[in-house]
Short mmCIF file of C-alpha atoms in Angstrom, two decimals:
data_model
loop_
_atom_site.label_atom_id
_atom_site.label_comp_id
_atom_site.label_asym_id
_atom_site.label_seq_id
_atom_site.Cartn_x
_atom_site.Cartn_y
_atom_site.Cartn_z
CA MET A 1002 117.60 51.03 164.61
CA ASN A 1003 120.63 53.10 163.78
CA ALA A 1004 121.72 52.38 160.20
CA HIS A 1005 125.35 53.04 161.14
CA ASN A 1006 125.15 50.02 163.41
CA SER A 1007 123.43 47.77 160.88
CA ALA A 1008 125.42 48.94 157.80
CA ILE A 1009 127.00 45.95 156.12
CA LEU A 1010 129.58 47.97 154.21
CA ASP A 1011 132.15 50.58 155.19
CA ALA A 1012 131.07 54.10 154.10
CA ASN A 1013 134.41 54.69 152.35
CA ILE A 1014 133.93 51.62 150.17
CA GLY A 1015 130.38 52.83 149.49
CA TRP A 1016 131.66 56.23 148.33
CA LEU A 1017 134.29 54.56 146.14
CA ILE A 1018 131.70 52.36 144.40
CA LEU A 1019 129.38 55.35 143.96
CA ALA A 1020 132.23 57.41 142.46
CA ILE A 1021 133.34 54.68 140.01
CA PHE A 1022 129.84 53.93 138.75
CA SER A 1023 128.85 57.60 138.63
CA LEU A 1024 131.77 58.45 136.36
CA PHE A 1025 131.10 55.38 134.23
CA TRP A 1026 127.38 56.10 133.69
CA ILE A 1027 127.99 59.80 133.01
CA PHE A 1028 130.76 59.02 130.51
CA LEU A 1029 128.47 56.56 128.71
CA GLY A 1030 125.66 59.14 128.73
CA TRP A 1031 127.95 61.68 127.09
CA TYR A 1032 129.38 59.13 124.63
CA TRP A 1033 126.03 57.83 123.44
CA GLY A 1034 124.46 61.27 123.43
CA ARG A 1035 127.04 62.88 121.11
CA LYS A 1036 125.09 62.02 117.97
CA ALA A 1037 121.61 62.70 119.35
CA LYS A 1038 121.07 65.79 117.22
CA GLN A 1039 117.40 65.23 116.38
CA LEU A 1040 114.37 65.09 118.64
CA ASP A 1041 113.71 61.42 117.75
CA ASP A 1042 117.31 60.56 118.67
CA PHE A 1043 117.09 62.22 122.05
CA MET A 1044 113.56 61.19 123.07
CA LEU A 1045 113.24 57.81 121.35
CA ALA A 1046 116.81 56.66 120.63
CA GLY A 1047 116.22 57.07 116.89
CA ARG A 1048 113.24 54.61 116.89
CA ASN A 1049 115.61 51.81 115.88
CA VAL A 1050 116.47 49.93 119.08
CA GLY A 1051 117.35 46.29 118.38
CA MET A 1052 116.27 43.13 120.16
CA ALA A 1053 119.10 42.79 122.73
CA LEU A 1054 118.92 46.34 124.04
CA ALA A 1055 115.11 46.25 123.89
CA VAL A 1056 114.88 43.13 126.08
CA ALA A 1057 117.46 44.46 128.53
CA THR A 1058 115.85 47.87 128.96
CA ALA A 1059 112.40 46.36 129.58
CA MET A 1060 113.89 44.00 132.16
CA ALA A 1061 116.10 46.56 133.89
CA THR A 1062 113.34 49.13 134.18
CA TRP A 1063 110.99 46.59 135.76
CA VAL A 1064 113.72 45.42 138.17
CA THR A 1065 113.51 48.25 140.67
CA SER A 1066 115.07 48.51 144.09
CA ASN A 1067 111.81 46.86 145.21
CA THR A 1068 112.57 43.71 143.25
CA THR A 1069 116.00 43.26 144.76
CA MET A 1070 115.18 44.41 148.30
CA ALA A 1071 111.46 43.72 148.72
CA ALA A 1072 111.48 40.25 147.16
CA PRO A 1073 113.62 38.86 150.03
CA GLN A 1074 111.47 40.86 152.46
CA LEU A 1075 108.27 39.34 151.03
CA ALA A 1076 109.79 35.86 151.15
CA LEU A 1077 110.51 36.43 154.84
CA GLN A 1078 106.99 37.76 155.50
CA LEU A 1079 104.78 35.76 153.12
CA GLY A 1080 106.98 32.75 152.39
CA ILE A 1081 107.07 30.89 149.12
CA TRP A 1082 103.97 32.62 147.73
CA GLY A 1083 105.54 35.99 148.58
CA MET A 1084 108.39 35.47 146.14
CA VAL A 1085 106.27 33.61 143.58
CA GLY A 1086 103.56 36.29 143.85
CA TYR A 1087 106.13 39.01 143.26
CA SER A 1088 107.37 37.19 140.18
CA LEU A 1089 103.85 37.47 138.68
CA GLY A 1090 104.72 41.13 138.12
CA SER A 1091 106.12 39.75 134.86
CA ILE A 1092 102.57 39.14 133.58
CA GLY A 1093 102.36 42.88 132.89
CA LEU A 1094 105.40 42.68 130.59
CA LEU A 1095 104.10 39.54 128.87
CA MET A 1096 100.66 41.05 128.29
CA PHE A 1097 102.10 44.32 127.02
CA ALA A 1098 103.97 42.47 124.24
CA PRO A 1099 101.03 42.34 121.76
CA LEU A 1100 100.06 45.89 122.71
CA ALA A 1101 103.61 47.11 121.96
CA LYS A 1102 103.39 45.58 118.50
CA ARG A 1103 100.02 47.20 117.78
CA ILE A 1104 101.12 50.57 119.20
CA ARG A 1105 104.16 50.64 116.88
CA VAL A 1106 102.04 49.74 113.84
CA LEU A 1107 99.15 52.12 114.58
CA MET A 1108 101.31 55.06 115.68
CA PRO A 1109 104.69 54.96 113.93
CA HIS A 1110 105.34 58.68 114.51
CA ALA A 1111 103.95 59.18 118.03
CA TYR A 1112 105.98 60.06 121.12
CA THR A 1113 103.91 59.35 124.21
CA SER A 1114 101.00 57.41 125.66
CA GLY A 1115 99.29 60.82 125.91
CA ASP A 1116 99.40 61.08 122.10
CA PHE A 1117 97.34 57.90 121.89
CA VAL A 1118 94.70 58.99 124.41
CA ARG A 1119 94.37 62.45 122.80
CA LEU A 1120 93.96 61.07 119.28
CA ARG A 1121 91.76 58.16 120.30
CA TYR A 1122 89.49 59.83 122.85
CA GLY A 1123 89.90 63.62 122.58
CA LYS A 1124 90.99 66.31 124.99
CA ALA A 1125 88.84 65.56 128.08
CA ALA A 1126 90.06 61.96 128.34
CA TRP A 1127 93.60 63.12 127.51
CA ARG A 1128 93.65 65.56 130.45
CA VAL A 1129 92.25 63.00 132.88
CA PHE A 1130 94.84 60.51 131.64
CA LEU A 1131 97.65 63.06 131.99
CA LEU A 1132 96.65 63.75 135.60
CA ILE A 1133 96.73 60.03 136.40
CA SER A 1134 99.96 59.45 134.52
CA LEU A 1135 101.83 62.41 136.02
CA PHE A 1136 100.61 61.63 139.53
CA TYR A 1137 101.86 58.08 139.14
CA GLY A 1138 105.13 59.25 137.54
CA PHE A 1139 105.88 61.68 140.35
CA GLY A 1140 104.88 59.13 142.99
CA TRP A 1141 107.29 56.59 141.51
CA LEU A 1142 110.07 59.17 141.03
CA ILE A 1143 109.82 60.33 144.64
CA SER A 1144 109.68 56.80 146.00
CA LEU A 1145 112.75 55.83 143.95
CA GLY A 1146 114.69 58.93 145.01
CA MET A 1147 113.84 58.28 148.64
CA ALA A 1148 114.59 54.56 148.27
CA GLY A 1149 118.02 55.51 146.90
CA GLY A 1150 118.85 57.59 149.96
CA VAL A 1151 117.38 55.09 152.42
CA LEU A 1152 119.08 52.04 150.89
CA ILE A 1153 122.50 53.66 150.48
CA HIS A 1154 122.23 54.80 154.10
CA ALA A 1155 121.14 51.35 155.31
CA LEU A 1156 123.86 49.53 153.37
CA THR A 1157 126.80 51.86 154.01
CA GLY A 1158 125.84 54.39 156.66
CA ILE A 1159 126.25 57.25 154.14
CA PRO A 1160 123.76 59.96 155.25
CA TYR A 1161 120.34 59.81 153.54
CA VAL A 1162 120.58 63.25 151.91
CA TYR A 1163 124.00 62.51 150.39
CA GLY A 1164 122.95 59.14 148.99
CA MET A 1165 119.66 60.47 147.61
CA SER A 1166 121.40 63.50 146.07
CA VAL A 1167 124.13 61.40 144.43
CA ILE A 1168 121.81 58.90 142.79
CA LEU A 1169 119.45 61.62 141.53
CA THR A 1170 122.31 63.77 140.22
CA ILE A 1171 123.95 60.90 138.35
CA CYS A 1172 120.70 59.78 136.70
CA VAL A 1173 119.74 63.34 135.75
CA LEU A 1174 123.21 64.00 134.28
CA TYR A 1175 123.49 60.97 132.04
CA THR A 1176 119.83 61.16 130.94
CA LEU A 1177 120.40 64.85 130.15
CA LEU A 1178 123.54 64.09 128.15
CA GLY A 1179 122.35 61.06 126.23
CA GLY A 1180 118.54 60.99 126.33
CA LEU A 1181 116.83 57.62 125.85
CA ARG A 1182 119.91 56.16 124.10
CA ALA A 1183 121.92 56.63 127.31
CA VAL A 1184 119.07 55.20 129.38
CA ILE A 1185 118.77 52.09 127.20
CA GLY A 1186 122.53 51.59 126.86
CA THR A 1187 123.17 51.80 130.60
CA ASP A 1188 120.12 49.59 131.20
CA PHE A 1189 121.87 46.78 129.32
CA ILE A 1190 124.94 46.92 131.55
CA GLN A 1191 122.80 47.30 134.67
CA THR A 1192 120.72 44.24 133.68
CA ILE A 1193 123.84 42.09 133.36
CA LEU A 1194 125.13 43.33 136.76
CA ILE A 1195 121.78 42.62 138.45
CA LEU A 1196 121.43 39.14 136.94
CA VAL A 1197 125.00 38.11 137.77
CA GLY A 1198 124.65 39.50 141.30
CA VAL A 1199 121.44 37.67 142.20
CA VAL A 1200 122.73 34.42 140.69
CA ILE A 1201 125.91 34.56 142.79
CA LEU A 1202 123.94 35.22 145.98
CA ALA A 1203 121.44 32.42 145.38
CA TRP A 1204 124.20 30.03 144.36
CA LEU A 1205 126.12 30.79 147.55
CA ALA A 1206 123.03 30.20 149.67
CA ILE A 1207 122.49 26.80 148.05
CA ASP A 1208 126.18 25.88 148.15
CA LYS A 1209 126.97 27.01 151.70
CA VAL A 1210 123.66 26.27 153.41
CA GLY A 1211 121.83 23.81 151.16
CA PHE A 1212 118.14 23.22 150.43
CA ASP A 1213 117.73 20.61 153.19
CA ASN A 1214 119.11 22.89 155.92
CA ILE A 1215 117.18 25.90 154.66
CA HIS A 1216 113.93 23.92 154.49
CA SER A 1217 114.32 22.27 157.91
CA ALA A 1218 115.29 25.54 159.65
CA VAL A 1219 112.31 27.39 158.13
CA LEU A 1220 110.01 24.47 159.01
CA GLN A 1221 111.21 24.60 162.59
CA GLU A 1222 111.22 28.36 163.15
CA ARG A 1223 108.74 29.82 160.62
CA PRO A 1224 106.59 26.94 159.25
CA GLU A 1225 103.95 29.39 157.97
CA LEU A 1226 106.44 30.52 155.29
CA LEU A 1227 106.15 27.09 153.68
CA ASN A 1228 102.35 27.08 153.82
CA LEU A 1229 101.07 26.94 150.26
CA LEU A 1230 97.59 28.03 151.37
CA MET A 1231 98.57 31.20 153.27
CA PRO A 1232 95.55 33.52 152.60
CA ALA A 1233 97.44 36.84 152.85
CA ALA A 1234 100.04 35.61 150.38
CA ILE A 1235 97.44 34.45 147.85
CA MET A 1236 95.63 37.81 148.11
CA PHE A 1237 98.93 39.63 147.59
CA LEU A 1238 99.56 37.51 144.51
CA PHE A 1239 96.41 38.72 142.69
CA ASN A 1240 96.74 42.35 143.76
CA ASN A 1241 100.36 42.47 142.63
CA LEU A 1242 99.45 40.96 139.28
CA LEU A 1243 96.74 43.54 138.57
CA PHE A 1244 98.76 46.48 139.86
CA GLY A 1245 101.66 45.48 137.62
CA VAL A 1246 99.43 45.24 134.55
CA GLY A 1247 97.95 48.69 135.27
CA GLU A 1248 101.38 50.24 135.82
CA ILE A 1249 102.77 48.92 132.54
CA PHE A 1250 99.70 49.45 130.33
CA HIS A 1251 99.30 53.14 131.07
CA SER A 1252 102.82 54.39 131.81
CA ASN A 1253 104.79 56.30 129.22
CA VAL A 1254 107.90 54.44 130.41
CA TRP A 1255 106.65 51.42 128.45
CA TRP A 1256 104.94 53.27 125.63
CA SER A 1257 108.05 55.30 124.84
CA ARG A 1258 109.96 52.03 124.50
CA ALA A 1259 107.28 50.63 122.18
CA PHE A 1260 107.84 53.71 119.97
CA ALA A 1261 111.63 53.46 120.30
CA PHE A 1262 112.00 49.77 119.39
CA ARG A 1263 112.72 48.87 115.78
CA GLN A 1264 109.67 47.73 113.77
CA GLY A 1265 108.90 44.09 114.66
CA VAL A 1266 110.96 44.11 117.88
CA GLY A 1267 108.29 45.23 120.37
CA PHE A 1268 106.42 41.93 120.72
CA PRO A 1269 109.40 39.54 121.03
CA ALA A 1270 111.32 42.00 123.22
CA TYR A 1271 108.57 42.51 125.81
CA PHE A 1272 107.68 38.81 125.80
CA THR A 1273 111.29 37.70 126.28
CA ALA A 1274 111.81 40.36 128.96
CA GLY A 1275 108.74 39.04 130.81
CA LEU A 1276 110.04 35.47 130.71
CA MET A 1277 113.50 36.54 131.87
CA TRP A 1278 112.11 38.79 134.62
CA LEU A 1279 109.81 36.08 136.01
CA PRO A 1280 112.46 34.14 137.96
CA ILE A 1281 114.35 37.15 139.38
CA PRO A 1282 112.10 37.73 142.45
CA ILE A 1283 112.25 33.99 143.19
CA VAL A 1284 116.04 33.89 142.99
CA ALA A 1285 116.44 37.14 144.95
CA GLY A 1286 113.71 36.21 147.43
CA PHE A 1287 114.93 32.69 148.11
CA VAL A 1288 118.08 34.10 149.74
CA ALA A 1289 115.89 35.36 152.62
CA LEU A 1290 114.75 31.85 153.47
CA ALA A 1291 118.36 31.05 154.40
CA ALA A 1292 118.15 33.51 157.33
CA PRO A 1293 116.80 31.00 159.90
CA ALA A 1294 119.45 28.40 158.95
CA LEU A 1295 122.18 31.03 159.33
CA ASN A 1296 120.82 32.05 162.76
CA LEU A 1297 120.55 35.64 161.63
CA ASN A 1298 118.72 38.11 163.82
CA ILE A 1299 116.99 40.37 161.27
CA PRO A 1300 116.32 43.86 162.75
CA ALA A 1301 114.17 45.00 159.80
CA ALA A 1302 112.59 42.72 157.20
CA ASP A 1303 113.82 44.84 154.27
CA MET A 1304 117.44 44.29 155.33
CA VAL A 1305 117.27 40.50 155.12
CA GLY A 1306 118.80 40.27 151.61
CA PRO A 1307 121.91 42.34 152.39
CA MET A 1308 122.36 40.65 155.77
CA VAL A 1309 122.28 37.12 154.32
CA ALA A 1310 124.72 38.25 151.58
CA GLY A 1311 127.05 39.77 154.18
CA LYS A 1312 126.93 36.60 156.25
CA LEU A 1313 127.62 34.32 153.27
CA LEU A 1314 130.31 36.34 151.51
CA GLY A 1315 131.52 38.97 153.97
CA VAL A 1316 132.61 42.28 152.44
CA GLY A 1317 132.44 40.80 148.94
CA GLY A 1318 128.75 39.93 149.42
CA ALA A 1319 128.02 43.39 150.78
CA ILE A 1320 129.71 45.01 147.76
CA LEU A 1321 127.74 42.74 145.44
CA VAL A 1322 124.41 43.69 147.04
CA PHE A 1323 125.34 47.38 146.91
CA ILE A 1324 126.14 47.18 143.17
CA VAL A 1325 122.92 45.23 142.44
CA VAL A 1326 120.77 47.69 144.39
CA PHE A 1327 122.53 50.72 142.88
CA SER A 1328 122.05 49.30 139.35
CA ALA A 1329 118.40 48.48 140.00
CA LEU A 1330 117.75 52.00 141.31
CA ALA A 1331 119.56 53.77 138.47
CA SER A 1332 117.94 51.66 135.73
CA SER A 1333 114.44 52.58 136.90
CA LEU A 1334 115.14 56.18 137.87
CA ASP A 1335 116.68 57.10 134.50
CA SER A 1336 113.80 55.49 132.59
CA LEU A 1337 111.24 57.34 134.64
CA LEU A 1338 113.06 60.66 134.24
CA ALA A 1339 113.19 60.24 130.46
CA ALA A 1340 109.58 59.03 130.09
CA THR A 1341 108.07 61.66 132.41
CA SER A 1342 110.09 64.36 130.67
CA ASP A 1343 108.74 63.15 127.29
CA LEU A 1344 105.19 63.31 128.63
CA ILE A 1345 105.63 66.84 129.96
CA THR A 1346 107.46 68.00 126.83
CA GLN A 1347 104.94 66.61 124.33
CA ASP A 1348 101.66 66.71 126.20
CA ILE A 1349 102.04 69.71 128.48
CA TYR A 1350 104.63 72.00 126.86
CA ARG A 1351 103.78 71.34 123.22
CA GLY A 1352 100.19 70.22 123.78
CA HIS A 1353 99.10 73.04 126.06
CA ILE A 1354 101.69 75.84 126.08
CA ARG A 1355 103.63 76.01 122.80
CA PRO A 1356 101.71 74.14 120.04
CA THR A 1357 103.90 75.72 117.36
CA ALA A 1358 107.22 74.75 118.94
CA ASP A 1359 109.64 73.21 116.43
CA ASN A 1360 111.76 70.14 117.13
CA ARG A 1361 114.81 72.18 118.07
CA GLU A 1362 112.81 74.03 120.72
CA LEU A 1363 111.25 70.78 121.95
CA ARG A 1364 114.67 69.13 122.29
CA PHE A 1365 115.86 72.10 124.31
CA ALA A 1366 112.66 72.02 126.40
CA ALA A 1367 113.06 68.28 127.03
CA LYS A 1368 116.51 68.85 128.53
CA GLY A 1369 115.24 71.68 130.72
CA ILE A 1370 112.35 69.50 131.88
CA ILE A 1371 114.68 66.60 132.82
CA LEU A 1372 116.72 69.05 134.88
CA GLY A 1373 113.57 70.53 136.42
CA LEU A 1374 112.19 67.08 137.25
CA GLY A 1375 115.46 66.24 138.99
CA VAL A 1376 115.34 69.43 141.07
CA VAL A 1377 111.65 69.00 142.02
CA THR A 1378 112.19 65.34 142.92
CA TRP A 1379 115.22 66.28 145.03
CA LEU A 1380 113.23 68.97 146.87
CA LEU A 1381 110.37 66.56 147.57
CA CYS A 1382 112.75 63.80 148.67
CA PHE A 1383 114.88 66.11 150.82
CA PRO A 1384 112.61 66.24 153.91
CA ARG A 1385 112.15 62.45 153.71
CA ILE A 1386 108.42 62.71 154.30
CA THR A 1387 107.55 59.06 154.65
CA THR A 1388 103.94 59.60 153.67
CA LEU A 1389 105.11 60.57 150.19
CA ALA A 1390 106.44 57.07 149.69
CA GLU A 1391 102.95 55.83 150.40
CA LEU A 1392 101.77 57.75 147.32
CA LEU A 1393 102.53 54.61 145.37
CA TYR A 1394 99.96 52.63 147.34
CA PHE A 1395 97.25 55.07 146.24
CA THR A 1396 98.26 54.80 142.61
CA GLY A 1397 96.90 51.23 142.45
CA ALA A 1398 93.37 52.57 141.88
CA PHE A 1399 94.59 55.27 139.48
CA VAL A 1400 96.60 53.03 137.19
CA ALA A 1401 94.16 50.10 137.25
CA SER A 1402 91.36 52.39 136.02
CA THR A 1403 93.33 53.01 132.80
CA ILE A 1404 93.75 49.34 131.80
CA TRP A 1405 90.41 49.01 130.01
CA PRO A 1406 90.37 52.41 128.25
CA ILE A 1407 93.85 51.58 126.91
CA VAL A 1408 93.21 47.99 125.81
CA ALA A 1409 89.72 48.62 124.43
CA GLY A 1410 90.97 51.80 122.78
CA LEU A 1411 93.67 49.87 120.95
CA TYR A 1412 91.51 46.98 119.75
CA TRP A 1413 87.81 47.93 119.82
CA LYS A 1414 86.47 50.54 117.43
CA LYS A 1415 83.22 50.84 119.39
CA THR A 1416 84.85 52.20 122.55
CA ASN A 1417 83.88 55.85 122.86
CA ALA A 1418 85.48 58.91 124.43
CA ASN A 1419 82.85 59.53 127.11
CA GLY A 1420 82.96 55.91 128.26
CA ALA A 1421 86.77 55.97 128.49
CA THR A 1422 86.80 59.26 130.40
CA LEU A 1423 84.11 58.14 132.86
CA ALA A 1424 85.84 54.77 133.28
CA MET A 1425 89.07 56.49 134.37
CA VAL A 1426 87.29 58.98 136.67
CA PHE A 1427 84.91 56.53 138.38
CA GLY A 1428 87.43 53.66 138.40
CA THR A 1429 89.87 55.90 140.25
CA CYS A 1430 87.30 57.38 142.67
CA ILE A 1431 85.66 54.08 143.63
CA GLY A 1432 89.04 52.35 143.76
CA LEU A 1433 90.28 55.04 146.16
CA TYR A 1434 87.13 54.76 148.27
CA SER A 1435 87.65 51.00 148.56
CA TYR A 1436 91.30 51.63 149.49
CA PHE A 1437 90.13 53.51 152.59
CA ALA A 1438 86.96 51.52 153.26
CA ILE A 1439 88.36 48.01 152.77
CA GLY A 1440 92.13 47.96 152.34
CA PHE A 1441 95.07 48.59 149.98
CA TYR A 1442 94.81 45.10 148.50
CA VAL A 1443 91.47 45.77 146.77
CA ALA A 1444 92.11 49.28 145.35
CA ALA A 1445 93.55 48.08 142.03
CA LEU A 1446 91.05 45.24 141.75
CA ILE A 1447 87.97 47.44 142.24
CA GLY A 1448 89.38 50.32 140.17
CA ALA A 1449 89.92 47.93 137.23
CA LEU A 1450 86.52 46.27 137.70
CA VAL A 1451 84.56 49.56 137.70
CA SER A 1452 86.53 50.82 134.72
CA MET A 1453 85.89 47.56 132.82
CA ILE A 1454 82.13 47.69 133.42
CA ILE A 1455 81.88 51.32 132.27
CA VAL A 1456 83.98 50.75 129.13
CA ILE A 1457 82.07 47.62 128.06
CA VAL A 1458 78.58 48.92 128.85
CA SER A 1459 79.15 52.34 127.26
CA SER A 1460 80.70 50.77 124.15
CA LEU A 1461 77.73 48.46 123.70
CA LEU A 1462 75.06 51.08 124.43
CA TRP A 1463 76.63 54.01 122.54
CA PRO A 1464 79.06 52.40 120.06
CA GLY A 1465 81.59 54.64 118.37
CA GLU A 1466 83.15 54.00 114.95
CA PHE A 1467 86.78 54.96 115.30
CA GLU A 1468 89.02 54.99 112.25
CA TRP A 1469 92.46 53.58 113.11
CA SER A 1470 94.05 55.77 110.47
CA GLN A 1471 93.38 58.77 112.71
CA LEU A 1472 96.24 57.56 114.91
CA GLN A 1473 98.76 57.80 112.07
CA TYR A 1474 99.64 61.39 112.67
CA SER A 1475 103.03 63.04 112.48
CA GLY A 1476 104.05 63.25 116.11
CA ALA A 1477 106.15 66.37 115.88
CA ASN A 1478 106.47 69.42 113.69
CA THR A 1479 108.68 68.74 110.73
CA LYS A 1480 110.06 72.26 110.97
CA GLY A 1481 113.49 72.04 112.52
CA ALA A 1482 113.53 68.25 112.25
CA SER A 1483 117.17 68.18 111.30
CA GLN A 1484 118.27 70.41 114.15
CA MET B 717 99.64 22.35 153.09
CA ILE B 718 103.38 22.62 153.66
CA ALA B 719 105.79 22.85 150.72
CA SER B 720 108.27 19.99 150.64
CA VAL B 721 112.01 20.45 150.21
CA GLY B 722 111.59 18.97 146.72
CA PHE B 723 109.04 21.62 145.77
CA LEU B 724 111.25 24.42 147.12
CA SER B 725 114.38 23.15 145.42
CA THR B 726 112.57 22.62 142.11
CA ILE B 727 111.14 26.14 141.77
CA VAL B 728 114.39 27.75 142.92
CA THR B 729 116.55 25.59 140.63
CA VAL B 730 114.35 26.30 137.60
CA ALA B 731 114.33 30.03 138.41
CA LEU B 732 118.09 30.01 138.91
CA ALA B 733 118.67 28.17 135.61
CA ILE B 734 116.64 30.77 133.68
CA THR B 735 118.49 33.59 135.46
CA VAL B 736 121.86 32.03 134.57
CA VAL B 737 120.90 31.72 130.91
CA SER B 738 119.43 35.26 130.65
CA PRO B 739 122.66 37.33 130.62
CA ILE B 740 124.29 34.86 128.21
CA LEU B 741 121.31 35.13 125.87
CA LEU B 742 121.35 38.93 126.12
CA ILE B 743 125.03 39.09 125.18
CA VAL B 744 124.51 36.67 122.26
CA LEU B 745 121.57 38.78 121.05
CA LEU B 746 123.68 41.93 121.32
CA ILE B 747 126.49 40.37 119.28
CA LEU B 748 123.96 39.26 116.63
CA ASP B 749 122.44 42.75 116.50
CA TRP B 750 125.90 44.31 116.43
CA THR B 751 127.11 42.22 113.50
CA LYS B 752 124.05 43.31 111.52
CA GLY B 753 124.49 46.91 112.62
CA LYS B 754 121.04 46.75 114.22
CA GLN B 755 121.83 47.34 117.90
CA TRP B 756 120.08 50.75 117.60
#
């Protein structure tokens, strides 16, 4: 299918929207970054983020291009359980709420999730964790960069390389200028745009088509979509839930926010974000069920959302979808750039290469690493190797194997370093084996199960006695702190 | 087991109501944080 033929928006309008939002985000990045003179300001927004911005950044980061584009696709493929199953991705945010509170209390000066694993379990576990975390981070970065190019091309006909380059360049620039403060600030605006956009689209579908017509058309043409006992959809529901929990529990994207939020904000912010995120896939996905009633011929399932919007609201609907998708992409891409850069700066550069680096040097290194990450991601996205996008499927086993070492490490003194390391290694290996031997839908489940058994058994057989005070370290060198 | 139109409309309406309230709540929270100088 030629995207030029299926594009719902004129390329010139697409370029205009890209230009307006690019300038806006970059200006905000510069504006908010002016006062980021210290390392804590740049990497963790001064560790004082309030409730409103905290809720919005958690929501926006978890609303990726997948949420806005794949939720309608899943509704069209798996029906009601497809969109409800996708919404269970919010369980990860809800469950991370108490962890965020404990992380902030136990580690008030830390910078990354790697800091926790190093201090809690030692260097072997830390290095295994870094491998998993960086593999996942790069997989997600590449898939987002490629999704940017593919979606901009599909929606407007703008060539893939141009679209991918523009979205990467914008996100790198404003993250570089403003650090986490720019990421969190723009996340707030992007959250509002996404929420308003999906509400308008769902409202139009209800107003112009109606529940009765939507239901009767689906019942006539695709009755399986209304089947509440569809086995594939129920399986998807559990896999998605577990994958989401693993992604959030281990990733520095969420840990860096736990460190950045003001004391006492982490728990209510993540919990509220989870509750507010929960309905978004349902609202965005429901629009797809209007396709049969509108007699739309959908050439590719992932284009159902934009096509229904275009049908209901013409050019206006197409512009709305483009802005929602662009906001969803940018809000996740910037967060991932900042969090992966923090991980490389603290755990690789400072942890392995320059242990004596002062804060001024680290702040400089962080900027260079953001730029480097952007360039590497661009190079890997450039050839549009589709198999790279499938990296994310593999990461199910990787991330799920970290759930138990993280949770037990935060709450259970008896959990020991060897058990945690083996849990991550064997959880990943056996999860990957099951991915190939059985299917993608069991990788996260088996990875988490193996990891859980190893952590619990090893903690009971060889109990450790960890002192929580060991986590209260000063996360960075004080030398140069005011630079 | 086929979902009825009532079931479909109920879950979508509830989801839509929460999504309508969310941006309003976020803006109210931001104003409250702002007035206390605690936005960040």
